[in-house]
PDB file of C-alpha atoms in Angstrom:
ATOM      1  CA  UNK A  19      -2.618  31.466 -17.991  1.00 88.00           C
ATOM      2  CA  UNK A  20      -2.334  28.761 -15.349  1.00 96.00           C
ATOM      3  CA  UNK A  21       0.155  28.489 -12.388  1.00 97.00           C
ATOM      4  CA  UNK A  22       1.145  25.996 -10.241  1.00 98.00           C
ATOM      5  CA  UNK A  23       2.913  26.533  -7.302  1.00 98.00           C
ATOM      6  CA  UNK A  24       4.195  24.266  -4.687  1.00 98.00           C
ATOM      7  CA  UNK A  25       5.069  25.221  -0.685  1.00 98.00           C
ATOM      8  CA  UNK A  26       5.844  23.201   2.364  1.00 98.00           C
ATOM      9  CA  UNK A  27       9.390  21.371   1.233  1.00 97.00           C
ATOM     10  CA  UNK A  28      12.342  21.920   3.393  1.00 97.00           C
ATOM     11  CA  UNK A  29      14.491  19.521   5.709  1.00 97.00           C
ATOM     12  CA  UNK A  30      13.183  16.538   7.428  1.00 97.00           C
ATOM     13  CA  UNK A  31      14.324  14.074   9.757  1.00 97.00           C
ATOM     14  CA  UNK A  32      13.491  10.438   8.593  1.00 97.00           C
ATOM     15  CA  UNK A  33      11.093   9.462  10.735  1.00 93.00           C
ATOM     16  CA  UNK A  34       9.133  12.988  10.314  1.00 97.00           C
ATOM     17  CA  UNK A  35       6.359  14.413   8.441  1.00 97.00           C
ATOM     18  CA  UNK A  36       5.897  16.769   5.700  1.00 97.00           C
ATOM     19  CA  UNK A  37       2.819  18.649   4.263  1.00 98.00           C
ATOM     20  CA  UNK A  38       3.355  19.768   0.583  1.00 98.00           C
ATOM     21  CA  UNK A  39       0.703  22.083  -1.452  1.00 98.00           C
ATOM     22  CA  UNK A  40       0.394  22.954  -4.743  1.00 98.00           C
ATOM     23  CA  UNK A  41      -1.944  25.870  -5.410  1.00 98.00           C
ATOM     24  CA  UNK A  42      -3.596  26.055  -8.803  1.00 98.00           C
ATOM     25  CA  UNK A  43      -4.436  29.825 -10.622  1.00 97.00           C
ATOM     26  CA  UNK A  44      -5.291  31.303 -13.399  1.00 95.00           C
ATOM     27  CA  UNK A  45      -8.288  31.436 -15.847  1.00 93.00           C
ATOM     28  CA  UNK A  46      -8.867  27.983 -14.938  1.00 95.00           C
ATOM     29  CA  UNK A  47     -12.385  26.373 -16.124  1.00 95.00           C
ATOM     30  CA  UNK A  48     -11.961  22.534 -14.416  1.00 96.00           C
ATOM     31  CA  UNK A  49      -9.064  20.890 -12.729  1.00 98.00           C
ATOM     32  CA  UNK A  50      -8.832  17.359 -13.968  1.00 98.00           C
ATOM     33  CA  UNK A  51      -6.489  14.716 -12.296  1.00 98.00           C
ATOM     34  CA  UNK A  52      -3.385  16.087 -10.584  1.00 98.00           C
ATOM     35  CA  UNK A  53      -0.433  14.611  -9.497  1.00 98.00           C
ATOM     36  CA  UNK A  54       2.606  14.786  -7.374  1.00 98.00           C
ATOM     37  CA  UNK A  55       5.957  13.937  -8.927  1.00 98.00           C
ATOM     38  CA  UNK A  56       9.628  13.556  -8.194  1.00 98.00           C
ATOM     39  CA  UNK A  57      13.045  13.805  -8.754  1.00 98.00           C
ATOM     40  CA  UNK A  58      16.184  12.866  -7.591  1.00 97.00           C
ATOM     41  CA  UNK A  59      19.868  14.055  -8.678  1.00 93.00           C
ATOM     42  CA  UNK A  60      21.052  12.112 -11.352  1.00 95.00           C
ATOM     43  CA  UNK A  61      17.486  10.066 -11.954  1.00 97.00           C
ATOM     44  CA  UNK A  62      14.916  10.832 -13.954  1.00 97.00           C
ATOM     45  CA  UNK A  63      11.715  12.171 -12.889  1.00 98.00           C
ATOM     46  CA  UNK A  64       9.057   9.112 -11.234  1.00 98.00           C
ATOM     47  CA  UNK A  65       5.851   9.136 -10.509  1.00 98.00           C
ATOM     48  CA  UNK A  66       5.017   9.595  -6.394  1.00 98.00           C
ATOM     49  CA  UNK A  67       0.898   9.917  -6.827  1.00 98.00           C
ATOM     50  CA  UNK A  68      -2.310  10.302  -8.334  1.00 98.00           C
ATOM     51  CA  UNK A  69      -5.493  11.971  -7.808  1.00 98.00           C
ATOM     52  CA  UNK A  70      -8.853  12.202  -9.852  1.00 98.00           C
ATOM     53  CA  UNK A  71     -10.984  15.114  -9.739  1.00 97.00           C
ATOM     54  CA  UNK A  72     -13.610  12.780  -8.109  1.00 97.00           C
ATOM     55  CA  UNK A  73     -10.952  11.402  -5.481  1.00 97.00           C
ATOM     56  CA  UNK A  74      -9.723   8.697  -6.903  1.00 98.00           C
ATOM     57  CA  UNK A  75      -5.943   7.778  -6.030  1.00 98.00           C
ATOM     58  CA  UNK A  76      -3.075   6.001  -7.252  1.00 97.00           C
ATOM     59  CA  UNK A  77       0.716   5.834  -5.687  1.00 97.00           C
ATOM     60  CA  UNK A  78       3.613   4.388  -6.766  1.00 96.00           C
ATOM     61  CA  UNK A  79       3.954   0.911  -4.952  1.00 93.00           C
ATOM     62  CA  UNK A  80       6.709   2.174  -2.630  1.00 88.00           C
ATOM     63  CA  UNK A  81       5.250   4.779  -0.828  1.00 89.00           C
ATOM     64  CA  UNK A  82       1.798   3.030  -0.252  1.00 81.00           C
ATOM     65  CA  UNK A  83       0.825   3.448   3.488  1.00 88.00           C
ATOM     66  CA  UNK A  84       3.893   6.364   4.027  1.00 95.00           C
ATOM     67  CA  UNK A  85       2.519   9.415   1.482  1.00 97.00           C
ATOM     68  CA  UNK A  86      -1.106  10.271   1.517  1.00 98.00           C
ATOM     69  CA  UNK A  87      -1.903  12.812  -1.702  1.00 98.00           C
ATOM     70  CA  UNK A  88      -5.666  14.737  -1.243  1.00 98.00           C
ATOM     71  CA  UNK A  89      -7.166  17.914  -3.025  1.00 98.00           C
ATOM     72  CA  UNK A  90      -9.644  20.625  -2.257  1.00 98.00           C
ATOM     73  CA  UNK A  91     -11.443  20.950  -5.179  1.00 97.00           C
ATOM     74  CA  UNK A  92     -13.148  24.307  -4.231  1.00 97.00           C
ATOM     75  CA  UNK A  93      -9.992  26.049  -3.706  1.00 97.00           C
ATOM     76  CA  UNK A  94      -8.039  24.680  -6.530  1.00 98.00           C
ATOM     77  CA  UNK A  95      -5.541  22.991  -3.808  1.00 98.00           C
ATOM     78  CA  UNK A  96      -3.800  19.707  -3.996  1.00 98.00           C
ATOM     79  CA  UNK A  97      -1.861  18.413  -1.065  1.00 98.00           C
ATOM     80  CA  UNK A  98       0.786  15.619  -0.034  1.00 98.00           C
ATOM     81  CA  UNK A  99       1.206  14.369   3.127  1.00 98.00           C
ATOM     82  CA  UNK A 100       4.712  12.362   3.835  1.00 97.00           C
ATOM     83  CA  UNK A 101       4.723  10.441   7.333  1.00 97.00           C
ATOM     84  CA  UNK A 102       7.938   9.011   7.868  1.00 95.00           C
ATOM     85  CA  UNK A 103      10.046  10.034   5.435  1.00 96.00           C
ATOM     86  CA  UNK A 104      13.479   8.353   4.592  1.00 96.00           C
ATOM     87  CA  UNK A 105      16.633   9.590   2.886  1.00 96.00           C
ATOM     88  CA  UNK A 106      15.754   8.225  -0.386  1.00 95.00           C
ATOM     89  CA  UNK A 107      12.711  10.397  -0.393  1.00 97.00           C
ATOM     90  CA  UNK A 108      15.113  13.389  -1.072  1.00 97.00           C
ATOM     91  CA  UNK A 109      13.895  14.776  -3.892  1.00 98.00           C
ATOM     92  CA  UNK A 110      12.237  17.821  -5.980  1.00 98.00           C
ATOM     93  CA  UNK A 111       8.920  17.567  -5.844  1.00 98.00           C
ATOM     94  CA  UNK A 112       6.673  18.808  -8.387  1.00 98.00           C
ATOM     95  CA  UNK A 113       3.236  19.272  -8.761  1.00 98.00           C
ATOM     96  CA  UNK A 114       1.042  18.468 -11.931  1.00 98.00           C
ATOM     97  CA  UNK A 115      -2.146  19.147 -13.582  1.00 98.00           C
ATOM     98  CA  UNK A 116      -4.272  18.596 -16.170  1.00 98.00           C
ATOM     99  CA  UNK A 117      -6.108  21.870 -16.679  1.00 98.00           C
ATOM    100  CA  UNK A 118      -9.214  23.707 -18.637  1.00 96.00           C
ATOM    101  CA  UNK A 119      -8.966  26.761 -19.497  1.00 93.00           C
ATOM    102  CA  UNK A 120     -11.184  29.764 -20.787  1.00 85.00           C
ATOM    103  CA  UNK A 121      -8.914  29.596 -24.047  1.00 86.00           C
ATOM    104  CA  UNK A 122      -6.092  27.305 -24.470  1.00 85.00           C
ATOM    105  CA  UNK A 123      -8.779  23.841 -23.782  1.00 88.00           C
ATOM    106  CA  UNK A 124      -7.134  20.916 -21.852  1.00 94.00           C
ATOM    107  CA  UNK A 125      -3.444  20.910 -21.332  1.00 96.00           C
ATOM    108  CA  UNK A 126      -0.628  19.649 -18.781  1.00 97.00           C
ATOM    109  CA  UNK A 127       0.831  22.358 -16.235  1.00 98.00           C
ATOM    110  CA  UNK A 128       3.979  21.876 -14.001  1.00 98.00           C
ATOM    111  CA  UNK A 129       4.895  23.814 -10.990  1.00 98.00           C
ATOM    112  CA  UNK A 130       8.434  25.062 -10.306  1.00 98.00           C
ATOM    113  CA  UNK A 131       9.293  21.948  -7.481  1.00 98.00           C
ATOM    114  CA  UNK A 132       9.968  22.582  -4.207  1.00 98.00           C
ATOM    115  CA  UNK A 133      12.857  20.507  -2.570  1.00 98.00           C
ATOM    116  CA  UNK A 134      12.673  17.735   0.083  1.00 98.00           C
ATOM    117  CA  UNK A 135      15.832  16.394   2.125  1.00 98.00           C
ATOM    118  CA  UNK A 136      15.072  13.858   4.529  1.00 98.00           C
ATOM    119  CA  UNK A 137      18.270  13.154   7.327  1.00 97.00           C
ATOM    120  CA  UNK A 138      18.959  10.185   8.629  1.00 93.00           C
TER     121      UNK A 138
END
């Protein structure tokens, strides 16, 4: 009923930028907070970032002042922006929302990931 799809990973060179979106569809009613999280091989999945439905953020302490996360609430869009990236930011990324539907009521969704490698 909902899908969540994320675009914009690839390669990187530290020191780069990266634009990920996630793209929210579906019988969707109302979007509530969504989130951008990651994971690493061999660790488990962390949060990278937080955003309300109103605009409120949150980030995880370490990438304060690098990652920016932002939404466009009219076309069920969520974006993160990653100024200079470094190694240890290779990751999957995944997107997250918490979603109302015509049917199923509020629930969590998950997108697929899309991988980022930052080179050094």
């Amino acid at each position: 009923q909902v899908q969540l799809v994320e675009s914009g990973g690839g390669l990187v060179q530290a020191g780069g930028s990266l634009r990920l979106s996630c793209a929210a569809s579906g019988t969707i009613l109302s979007i509530g907070t969504m989130g951008w999280y990651r994971q690493a091989p061999g660790k488990q999945r962390e949060l990278v970032a937080t955003i309300t439905s109103g605009g409120s953020t949150n980030y995880a302490d370490s990438l304060k002042g690098r990652f920016t996360i932002s939404r466009d609430n009219a076309k069920n869009m969520m974006y993160l922006q990653m100024n200079s990236p470094r190694p240890e930011d290779t990751a999957v990324y995944y997107c997250n929302a918490r979603v109302r539907t015509t049917t199923v009521g509020w629930r969590d969704y998950w997108g697929p990931g899309t991988q980022v490698t930052v080179s050094s």
